[in-house]
PDB file of C-alpha atoms in Angstrom:
ATOM      1  CA  UNK A 206     -34.715  53.641 -38.354  1.00 37.00           C
ATOM      2  CA  UNK A 207     -32.901  56.301 -36.416  1.00 38.00           C
ATOM      3  CA  UNK A 208     -31.703  57.768 -39.705  1.00 39.00           C
ATOM      4  CA  UNK A 209     -35.203  59.142 -40.255  1.00 45.00           C
ATOM      5  CA  UNK A 210     -34.519  62.826 -40.767  1.00 49.00           C
ATOM      6  CA  UNK A 211     -36.843  65.741 -40.923  1.00 56.00           C
ATOM      7  CA  UNK A 212     -36.493  67.237 -44.390  1.00 55.00           C
ATOM      8  CA  UNK A 213     -37.373  70.670 -42.975  1.00 64.00           C
ATOM      9  CA  UNK A 214     -33.828  71.920 -43.623  1.00 70.00           C
ATOM     10  CA  UNK A 215     -34.027  71.197 -47.357  1.00 71.00           C
ATOM     11  CA  UNK A 216     -37.415  72.848 -47.474  1.00 69.00           C
ATOM     12  CA  UNK A 217     -35.963  75.936 -45.821  1.00 71.00           C
ATOM     13  CA  UNK A 218     -33.121  76.078 -48.381  1.00 78.00           C
ATOM     14  CA  UNK A 219     -35.535  75.685 -51.284  1.00 76.00           C
ATOM     15  CA  UNK A 220     -37.832  78.332 -49.830  1.00 72.00           C
ATOM     16  CA  UNK A 221     -34.976  80.798 -49.367  1.00 77.00           C
ATOM     17  CA  UNK A 222     -33.800  80.290 -52.972  1.00 83.00           C
ATOM     18  CA  UNK A 223     -37.326  80.883 -54.280  1.00 79.00           C
ATOM     19  CA  UNK A 224     -38.106  83.676 -51.841  1.00 81.00           C
ATOM     20  CA  UNK A 225     -36.186  86.574 -53.402  1.00 82.00           C
ATOM     21  CA  UNK A 226     -37.361  86.310 -57.029  1.00 83.00           C
ATOM     22  CA  UNK A 227     -40.933  85.585 -55.951  1.00 82.00           C
ATOM     23  CA  UNK A 228     -40.917  88.486 -53.489  1.00 86.00           C
ATOM     24  CA  UNK A 229     -39.565  90.688 -56.290  1.00 86.00           C
ATOM     25  CA  UNK A 230     -42.394  89.699 -58.624  1.00 85.00           C
ATOM     26  CA  UNK A 231     -44.954  90.336 -55.913  1.00 85.00           C
ATOM     27  CA  UNK A 232     -43.367  93.665 -55.011  1.00 87.00           C
ATOM     28  CA  UNK A 233     -43.170  95.113 -58.504  1.00 86.00           C
ATOM     29  CA  UNK A 234     -46.393  93.753 -59.992  1.00 84.00           C
ATOM     30  CA  UNK A 235     -49.871  94.305 -58.618  1.00 83.00           C
ATOM     31  CA  UNK A 236     -51.889  91.059 -58.734  1.00 80.00           C
ATOM     32  CA  UNK A 237     -55.053  93.146 -58.902  1.00 77.00           C
ATOM     33  CA  UNK A 238     -54.077  94.821 -62.198  1.00 74.00           C
ATOM     34  CA  UNK A 239     -52.018  92.209 -64.038  1.00 73.00           C
ATOM     35  CA  UNK A 240     -54.074  89.399 -65.569  1.00 66.00           C
ATOM     36  CA  UNK A 241     -51.101  87.020 -65.525  1.00 68.00           C
ATOM     37  CA  UNK A 242     -51.471  86.324 -61.816  1.00 75.00           C
ATOM     38  CA  UNK A 243     -53.453  83.097 -61.463  1.00 72.00           C
ATOM     39  CA  UNK A 244     -56.955  83.389 -60.088  1.00 74.00           C
ATOM     40  CA  UNK A 245     -58.291  80.968 -57.521  1.00 76.00           C
ATOM     41  CA  UNK A 246     -59.947  78.085 -59.419  1.00 75.00           C
ATOM     42  CA  UNK A 247     -62.353  77.425 -56.543  1.00 79.00           C
ATOM     43  CA  UNK A 248     -63.567  81.026 -56.749  1.00 82.00           C
ATOM     44  CA  UNK A 249     -63.799  80.934 -60.548  1.00 79.00           C
ATOM     45  CA  UNK A 250     -65.941  77.797 -60.515  1.00 82.00           C
ATOM     46  CA  UNK A 251     -68.026  78.195 -57.342  1.00 85.00           C
ATOM     47  CA  UNK A 252     -67.849  81.867 -56.352  1.00 86.00           C
ATOM     48  CA  UNK A 253     -66.708  80.807 -52.888  1.00 88.00           C
ATOM     49  CA  UNK A 254     -63.678  82.277 -51.175  1.00 90.00           C
ATOM     50  CA  UNK A 255     -61.247  79.691 -49.826  1.00 88.00           C
ATOM     51  CA  UNK A 256     -58.895  80.309 -46.877  1.00 90.00           C
ATOM     52  CA  UNK A 257     -56.120  81.186 -49.341  1.00 88.00           C
ATOM     53  CA  UNK A 258     -58.077  83.666 -51.455  1.00 89.00           C
ATOM     54  CA  UNK A 259     -56.556  87.131 -51.531  1.00 89.00           C
ATOM     55  CA  UNK A 260     -53.140  85.965 -50.399  1.00 89.00           C
ATOM     56  CA  UNK A 261     -51.404  87.234 -53.564  1.00 88.00           C
ATOM     57  CA  UNK A 262     -52.836  90.713 -53.077  1.00 90.00           C
ATOM     58  CA  UNK A 263     -52.077  90.427 -49.354  1.00 93.00           C
ATOM     59  CA  UNK A 264     -48.412  89.647 -50.136  1.00 92.00           C
ATOM     60  CA  UNK A 265     -48.255  92.620 -52.517  1.00 92.00           C
ATOM     61  CA  UNK A 266     -49.772  94.876 -49.820  1.00 93.00           C
ATOM     62  CA  UNK A 267     -47.496  93.476 -47.133  1.00 93.00           C
ATOM     63  CA  UNK A 268     -44.368  94.119 -49.222  1.00 93.00           C
ATOM     64  CA  UNK A 269     -45.519  97.708 -49.676  1.00 93.00           C
ATOM     65  CA  UNK A 270     -46.059  97.917 -45.899  1.00 95.00           C
ATOM     66  CA  UNK A 271     -49.805  98.416 -46.263  1.00 93.00           C
ATOM     67  CA  UNK A 272     -50.433  96.143 -43.321  1.00 94.00           C
ATOM     68  CA  UNK A 273     -54.146  96.830 -42.849  1.00 94.00           C
ATOM     69  CA  UNK A 274     -54.736  96.077 -46.544  1.00 92.00           C
ATOM     70  CA  UNK A 275     -52.811  92.828 -46.149  1.00 94.00           C
ATOM     71  CA  UNK A 276     -55.060  91.811 -43.242  1.00 94.00           C
ATOM     72  CA  UNK A 277     -58.118  92.769 -45.256  1.00 93.00           C
ATOM     73  CA  UNK A 278     -57.176  90.693 -48.308  1.00 92.00           C
ATOM     74  CA  UNK A 279     -56.262  87.670 -46.206  1.00 93.00           C
ATOM     75  CA  UNK A 280     -56.512  87.852 -42.430  1.00 94.00           C
ATOM     76  CA  UNK A 281     -54.406  84.743 -41.866  1.00 94.00           C
ATOM     77  CA  UNK A 282     -51.459  85.489 -44.158  1.00 93.00           C
ATOM     78  CA  UNK A 283     -49.387  87.643 -41.782  1.00 94.00           C
ATOM     79  CA  UNK A 284     -50.164  85.465 -38.721  1.00 95.00           C
ATOM     80  CA  UNK A 285     -49.137  82.398 -40.772  1.00 94.00           C
ATOM     81  CA  UNK A 286     -45.855  84.040 -41.792  1.00 93.00           C
ATOM     82  CA  UNK A 287     -45.264  85.084 -38.165  1.00 94.00           C
ATOM     83  CA  UNK A 288     -45.848  81.487 -37.019  1.00 94.00           C
ATOM     84  CA  UNK A 289     -43.421  80.128 -39.626  1.00 91.00           C
ATOM     85  CA  UNK A 290     -40.835  82.770 -38.749  1.00 90.00           C
ATOM     86  CA  UNK A 291     -41.119  81.807 -35.070  1.00 93.00           C
ATOM     87  CA  UNK A 292     -40.586  78.159 -35.979  1.00 91.00           C
ATOM     88  CA  UNK A 293     -37.492  78.976 -38.042  1.00 87.00           C
ATOM     89  CA  UNK A 294     -35.942  81.372 -35.500  1.00 90.00           C
ATOM     90  CA  UNK A 295     -36.840  79.387 -32.366  1.00 91.00           C
ATOM     91  CA  UNK A 296     -33.549  77.412 -32.111  1.00 89.00           C
ATOM     92  CA  UNK A 297     -31.537  80.610 -32.619  1.00 90.00           C
ATOM     93  CA  UNK A 298     -33.421  82.630 -30.005  1.00 91.00           C
ATOM     94  CA  UNK A 299     -33.475  79.714 -27.570  1.00 91.00           C
ATOM     95  CA  UNK A 300     -29.677  79.741 -27.630  1.00 91.00           C
ATOM     96  CA  UNK A 301     -29.417  83.523 -27.589  1.00 92.00           C
ATOM     97  CA  UNK A 302     -31.735  84.020 -24.614  1.00 92.00           C
ATOM     98  CA  UNK A 303     -30.674  80.779 -22.954  1.00 91.00           C
ATOM     99  CA  UNK A 304     -34.270  79.664 -22.464  1.00 90.00           C
ATOM    100  CA  UNK A 305     -36.163  76.826 -24.049  1.00 89.00           C
ATOM    101  CA  UNK A 306     -38.812  78.416 -26.277  1.00 90.00           C
ATOM    102  CA  UNK A 307     -41.690  75.960 -26.827  1.00 91.00           C
ATOM    103  CA  UNK A 308     -41.816  73.997 -30.085  1.00 90.00           C
ATOM    104  CA  UNK A 309     -45.309  74.905 -31.280  1.00 91.00           C
ATOM    105  CA  UNK A 310     -45.163  72.813 -34.472  1.00 89.00           C
ATOM    106  CA  UNK A 311     -44.834  69.574 -32.525  1.00 89.00           C
ATOM    107  CA  UNK A 312     -47.270  70.521 -29.788  1.00 89.00           C
ATOM    108  CA  UNK A 313     -50.282  68.224 -29.723  1.00 89.00           C
ATOM    109  CA  UNK A 314     -52.799  71.064 -29.766  1.00 91.00           C
ATOM    110  CA  UNK A 315     -51.283  73.399 -32.379  1.00 93.00           C
ATOM    111  CA  UNK A 316     -52.451  71.686 -35.592  1.00 94.00           C
ATOM    112  CA  UNK A 317     -56.008  71.407 -34.235  1.00 94.00           C
ATOM    113  CA  UNK A 318     -56.076  75.072 -33.205  1.00 95.00           C
ATOM    114  CA  UNK A 319     -54.846  76.029 -36.683  1.00 95.00           C
ATOM    115  CA  UNK A 320     -57.433  73.713 -38.243  1.00 95.00           C
ATOM    116  CA  UNK A 321     -60.310  75.371 -36.357  1.00 95.00           C
ATOM    117  CA  UNK A 322     -59.049  78.895 -37.072  1.00 95.00           C
ATOM    118  CA  UNK A 323     -58.828  78.091 -40.800  1.00 94.00           C
ATOM    119  CA  UNK A 324     -62.283  76.471 -40.966  1.00 93.00           C
ATOM    120  CA  UNK A 325     -63.984  79.295 -39.005  1.00 94.00           C
ATOM    121  CA  UNK A 326     -62.206  81.879 -41.183  1.00 93.00           C
ATOM    122  CA  UNK A 327     -63.322  80.003 -44.298  1.00 92.00           C
ATOM    123  CA  UNK A 328     -66.971  80.018 -43.207  1.00 93.00           C
ATOM    124  CA  UNK A 329     -67.038  83.616 -41.959  1.00 94.00           C
ATOM    125  CA  UNK A 330     -65.463  85.145 -45.059  1.00 92.00           C
ATOM    126  CA  UNK A 331     -68.208  83.622 -47.206  1.00 92.00           C
ATOM    127  CA  UNK A 332     -71.044  85.198 -45.198  1.00 92.00           C
ATOM    128  CA  UNK A 333     -72.200  88.206 -47.213  1.00 88.00           C
ATOM    129  CA  UNK A 334     -73.284  90.387 -44.303  1.00 86.00           C
ATOM    130  CA  UNK A 335     -71.771  93.577 -43.056  1.00 86.00           C
ATOM    131  CA  UNK A 336     -69.202  92.636 -40.391  1.00 88.00           C
ATOM    132  CA  UNK A 337     -68.068  89.556 -42.309  1.00 89.00           C
ATOM    133  CA  UNK A 338     -67.729  91.170 -45.720  1.00 88.00           C
ATOM    134  CA  UNK A 339     -64.506  92.751 -44.418  1.00 89.00           C
ATOM    135  CA  UNK A 340     -62.997  89.259 -44.424  1.00 90.00           C
ATOM    136  CA  UNK A 341     -63.781  88.767 -48.113  1.00 88.00           C
ATOM    137  CA  UNK A 342     -60.898  89.736 -50.409  1.00 86.00           C
ATOM    138  CA  UNK A 343     -62.672  92.421 -52.429  1.00 82.00           C
TER     139      UNK A 343
ATOM    140  CA  UNK B 100     -32.767  44.144 -23.777  1.00 44.00           C
ATOM    141  CA  UNK B 101     -30.633  44.339 -26.915  1.00 46.00           C
ATOM    142  CA  UNK B 102     -33.566  45.807 -28.754  1.00 47.00           C
ATOM    143  CA  UNK B 103     -33.958  48.523 -26.182  1.00 48.00           C
ATOM    144  CA  UNK B 104     -31.059  50.759 -27.217  1.00 46.00           C
ATOM    145  CA  UNK B 105     -31.952  51.390 -30.887  1.00 49.00           C
ATOM    146  CA  UNK B 106     -35.616  51.676 -29.911  1.00 50.00           C
ATOM    147  CA  UNK B 107     -34.763  54.473 -27.515  1.00 48.00           C
ATOM    148  CA  UNK B 108     -32.811  56.212 -30.224  1.00 48.00           C
ATOM    149  CA  UNK B 109     -35.754  56.346 -32.606  1.00 54.00           C
ATOM    150  CA  UNK B 110     -37.850  57.971 -29.899  1.00 60.00           C
ATOM    151  CA  UNK B 111     -35.747  61.137 -29.830  1.00 75.00           C
ATOM    152  CA  UNK B 112     -37.303  63.060 -32.701  1.00 82.00           C
ATOM    153  CA  UNK B 113     -40.840  62.624 -34.023  1.00 83.00           C
ATOM    154  CA  UNK B 114     -41.330  62.207 -37.784  1.00 87.00           C
ATOM    155  CA  UNK B 115     -41.988  65.495 -39.542  1.00 86.00           C
ATOM    156  CA  UNK B 116     -45.626  66.509 -39.384  1.00 88.00           C
ATOM    157  CA  UNK B 117     -45.156  68.920 -42.327  1.00 88.00           C
ATOM    158  CA  UNK B 118     -47.297  71.481 -40.519  1.00 90.00           C
ATOM    159  CA  UNK B 119     -45.381  74.389 -42.045  1.00 88.00           C
ATOM    160  CA  UNK B 120     -45.895  72.969 -45.526  1.00 87.00           C
ATOM    161  CA  UNK B 121     -49.575  72.383 -44.745  1.00 90.00           C
ATOM    162  CA  UNK B 122     -50.016  75.992 -43.586  1.00 91.00           C
ATOM    163  CA  UNK B 123     -48.299  77.323 -46.702  1.00 88.00           C
ATOM    164  CA  UNK B 124     -50.451  75.082 -48.892  1.00 87.00           C
ATOM    165  CA  UNK B 125     -53.606  76.267 -47.137  1.00 89.00           C
ATOM    166  CA  UNK B 126     -52.841  79.979 -47.203  1.00 88.00           C
ATOM    167  CA  UNK B 127     -51.055  80.254 -50.548  1.00 84.00           C
ATOM    168  CA  UNK B 128     -52.795  77.643 -52.674  1.00 76.00           C
ATOM    169  CA  UNK B 129     -56.103  77.916 -54.269  1.00 67.00           C
ATOM    170  CA  UNK B 130     -57.757  74.704 -53.219  1.00 71.00           C
ATOM    171  CA  UNK B 131     -58.347  74.082 -49.548  1.00 75.00           C
ATOM    172  CA  UNK B 132     -56.692  70.653 -49.635  1.00 83.00           C
ATOM    173  CA  UNK B 133     -54.002  71.897 -47.280  1.00 87.00           C
ATOM    174  CA  UNK B 134     -56.580  71.536 -44.509  1.00 91.00           C
ATOM    175  CA  UNK B 135     -56.443  67.757 -44.941  1.00 91.00           C
ATOM    176  CA  UNK B 136     -52.703  67.984 -44.418  1.00 92.00           C
ATOM    177  CA  UNK B 137     -53.228  70.007 -41.210  1.00 93.00           C
ATOM    178  CA  UNK B 138     -55.485  67.252 -39.837  1.00 93.00           C
ATOM    179  CA  UNK B 139     -52.816  64.643 -40.612  1.00 93.00           C
ATOM    180  CA  UNK B 140     -50.211  66.839 -38.919  1.00 92.00           C
ATOM    181  CA  UNK B 141     -52.403  66.879 -35.809  1.00 93.00           C
ATOM    182  CA  UNK B 142     -52.535  63.088 -35.853  1.00 93.00           C
ATOM    183  CA  UNK B 143     -48.760  62.798 -36.211  1.00 92.00           C
ATOM    184  CA  UNK B 144     -48.351  64.721 -32.948  1.00 91.00           C
ATOM    185  CA  UNK B 145     -51.087  62.763 -31.154  1.00 92.00           C
ATOM    186  CA  UNK B 146     -49.743  59.369 -32.251  1.00 92.00           C
ATOM    187  CA  UNK B 147     -46.201  60.357 -31.378  1.00 91.00           C
ATOM    188  CA  UNK B 148     -47.114  61.451 -27.877  1.00 90.00           C
ATOM    189  CA  UNK B 149     -49.092  58.241 -27.381  1.00 91.00           C
ATOM    190  CA  UNK B 150     -45.877  56.339 -28.195  1.00 89.00           C
ATOM    191  CA  UNK B 151     -47.153  54.989 -31.508  1.00 91.00           C
ATOM    192  CA  UNK B 152     -44.027  55.522 -33.638  1.00 91.00           C
ATOM    193  CA  UNK B 153     -45.287  53.556 -36.643  1.00 92.00           C
ATOM    194  CA  UNK B 154     -48.646  55.322 -36.661  1.00 91.00           C
ATOM    195  CA  UNK B 155     -46.929  58.691 -36.436  1.00 92.00           C
ATOM    196  CA  UNK B 156     -44.759  57.804 -39.444  1.00 92.00           C
ATOM    197  CA  UNK B 157     -47.768  56.719 -41.445  1.00 93.00           C
ATOM    198  CA  UNK B 158     -49.641  59.943 -40.768  1.00 93.00           C
ATOM    199  CA  UNK B 159     -46.454  61.876 -41.485  1.00 93.00           C
ATOM    200  CA  UNK B 160     -46.401  60.370 -44.971  1.00 93.00           C
ATOM    201  CA  UNK B 161     -50.082  61.227 -45.491  1.00 92.00           C
ATOM    202  CA  UNK B 162     -49.493  64.807 -44.322  1.00 92.00           C
ATOM    203  CA  UNK B 163     -46.697  65.182 -46.885  1.00 91.00           C
ATOM    204  CA  UNK B 164     -48.741  63.632 -49.700  1.00 91.00           C
ATOM    205  CA  UNK B 165     -51.717  65.937 -49.146  1.00 90.00           C
ATOM    206  CA  UNK B 166     -49.562  69.034 -48.792  1.00 89.00           C
ATOM    207  CA  UNK B 167     -47.802  68.133 -52.067  1.00 89.00           C
ATOM    208  CA  UNK B 168     -51.095  67.375 -53.842  1.00 89.00           C
ATOM    209  CA  UNK B 169     -52.419  70.756 -52.768  1.00 87.00           C
ATOM    210  CA  UNK B 170     -49.211  72.540 -53.772  1.00 85.00           C
ATOM    211  CA  UNK B 171     -49.048  70.572 -57.043  1.00 86.00           C
ATOM    212  CA  UNK B 172     -52.585  71.496 -58.062  1.00 85.00           C
ATOM    213  CA  UNK B 173     -51.800  75.082 -57.112  1.00 80.00           C
ATOM    214  CA  UNK B 174     -48.699  75.151 -59.320  1.00 82.00           C
ATOM    215  CA  UNK B 175     -50.535  73.514 -62.255  1.00 85.00           C
ATOM    216  CA  UNK B 176     -53.430  75.964 -61.906  1.00 79.00           C
ATOM    217  CA  UNK B 177     -50.952  78.843 -61.792  1.00 78.00           C
ATOM    218  CA  UNK B 178     -49.191  77.638 -64.966  1.00 83.00           C
ATOM    219  CA  UNK B 179     -52.518  77.227 -66.783  1.00 82.00           C
ATOM    220  CA  UNK B 180     -53.598  80.703 -65.679  1.00 77.00           C
ATOM    221  CA  UNK B 181     -50.317  82.285 -66.775  1.00 79.00           C
ATOM    222  CA  UNK B 182     -50.398  80.518 -70.173  1.00 84.00           C
ATOM    223  CA  UNK B 183     -54.048  81.485 -70.632  1.00 81.00           C
ATOM    224  CA  UNK B 184     -53.220  85.058 -69.650  1.00 76.00           C
ATOM    225  CA  UNK B 185     -50.393  85.229 -72.203  1.00 80.00           C
ATOM    226  CA  UNK B 186     -52.625  83.679 -74.869  1.00 83.00           C
ATOM    227  CA  UNK B 187     -55.381  86.184 -74.170  1.00 79.00           C
ATOM    228  CA  UNK B 188     -52.946  89.104 -74.291  1.00 78.00           C
ATOM    229  CA  UNK B 189     -51.470  87.776 -77.554  1.00 83.00           C
ATOM    230  CA  UNK B 190     -54.875  87.307 -79.217  1.00 84.00           C
ATOM    231  CA  UNK B 191     -55.927  90.789 -78.138  1.00 79.00           C
ATOM    232  CA  UNK B 192     -52.847  92.341 -79.727  1.00 78.00           C
ATOM    233  CA  UNK B 193     -52.852  90.306 -82.931  1.00 74.00           C
ATOM    234  CA  UNK B 194     -56.502  90.598 -83.871  1.00 67.00           C
TER     235      UNK B 194
END
C-alpha cells in the first residue's frame, strides 16, 4: 500500500518531451490563419465559448511575448501556466531559500477556488455585453 | 499494534489528485470535462485531510479518469480537425 506513488514525475517527463516540438509549432504557425489547427467542437456545435477556447491563439501570442493578447484570448492560460510552474519549482525553491513554500496542489481549498474561477470565467465570457466581450476570444 | 506501523507509512503522502492534469485538460482541451476532474481533485484533498485514505484513493482514480477522458476527446477532436483540414486543402487544390 505504501508503494502507491504519485505518477507526477512521469507526467513531467512526458510533458517536457512534448513541450519543445509543440511550442515550436505554436511559435511558427498562427492558429488564427492556418485551418489545420483544430477548432473547439463545443463552439462549432453550440456557439458557446468554453473555458479553454482561445488557448491556442493565447499560446501563440504568449510565445511572441504579446502578453495582453494572450490574456485577451484566454484570461486563465497564463495564470494556469504560472500555477503549474510554481508547483514544479516549489521543491527546488524551498531548498534554495530554506523555507517551506506551501503545497497549493494538495491544499484543501485550492481545487475549489480553481473550480469557481473557471465556472465564473466560463459564464462571463459568454455574456455578449461590453465589459464581458473582452473575455471572449475574438 | 502490529498493524499500526504500515498504516502510518501509508499516511505520509496523499494519492495524486491530478489537479495539474485537470487544469491542463480544462484550459487546453475543447470540452469542459476537465472541470469534473477538478471537483474530484477537491474531494481527494478533503477526504485525505479527514483521514479517509480509501475514499481519497477512489476519488483520485476518478480524477484521473475524467482528466484522461477530457484529454482523449481533445486529442481525437484535434486529429479529426487536422485530417479534415488536410482533406479540405487537398480537395481545393485538386478540383
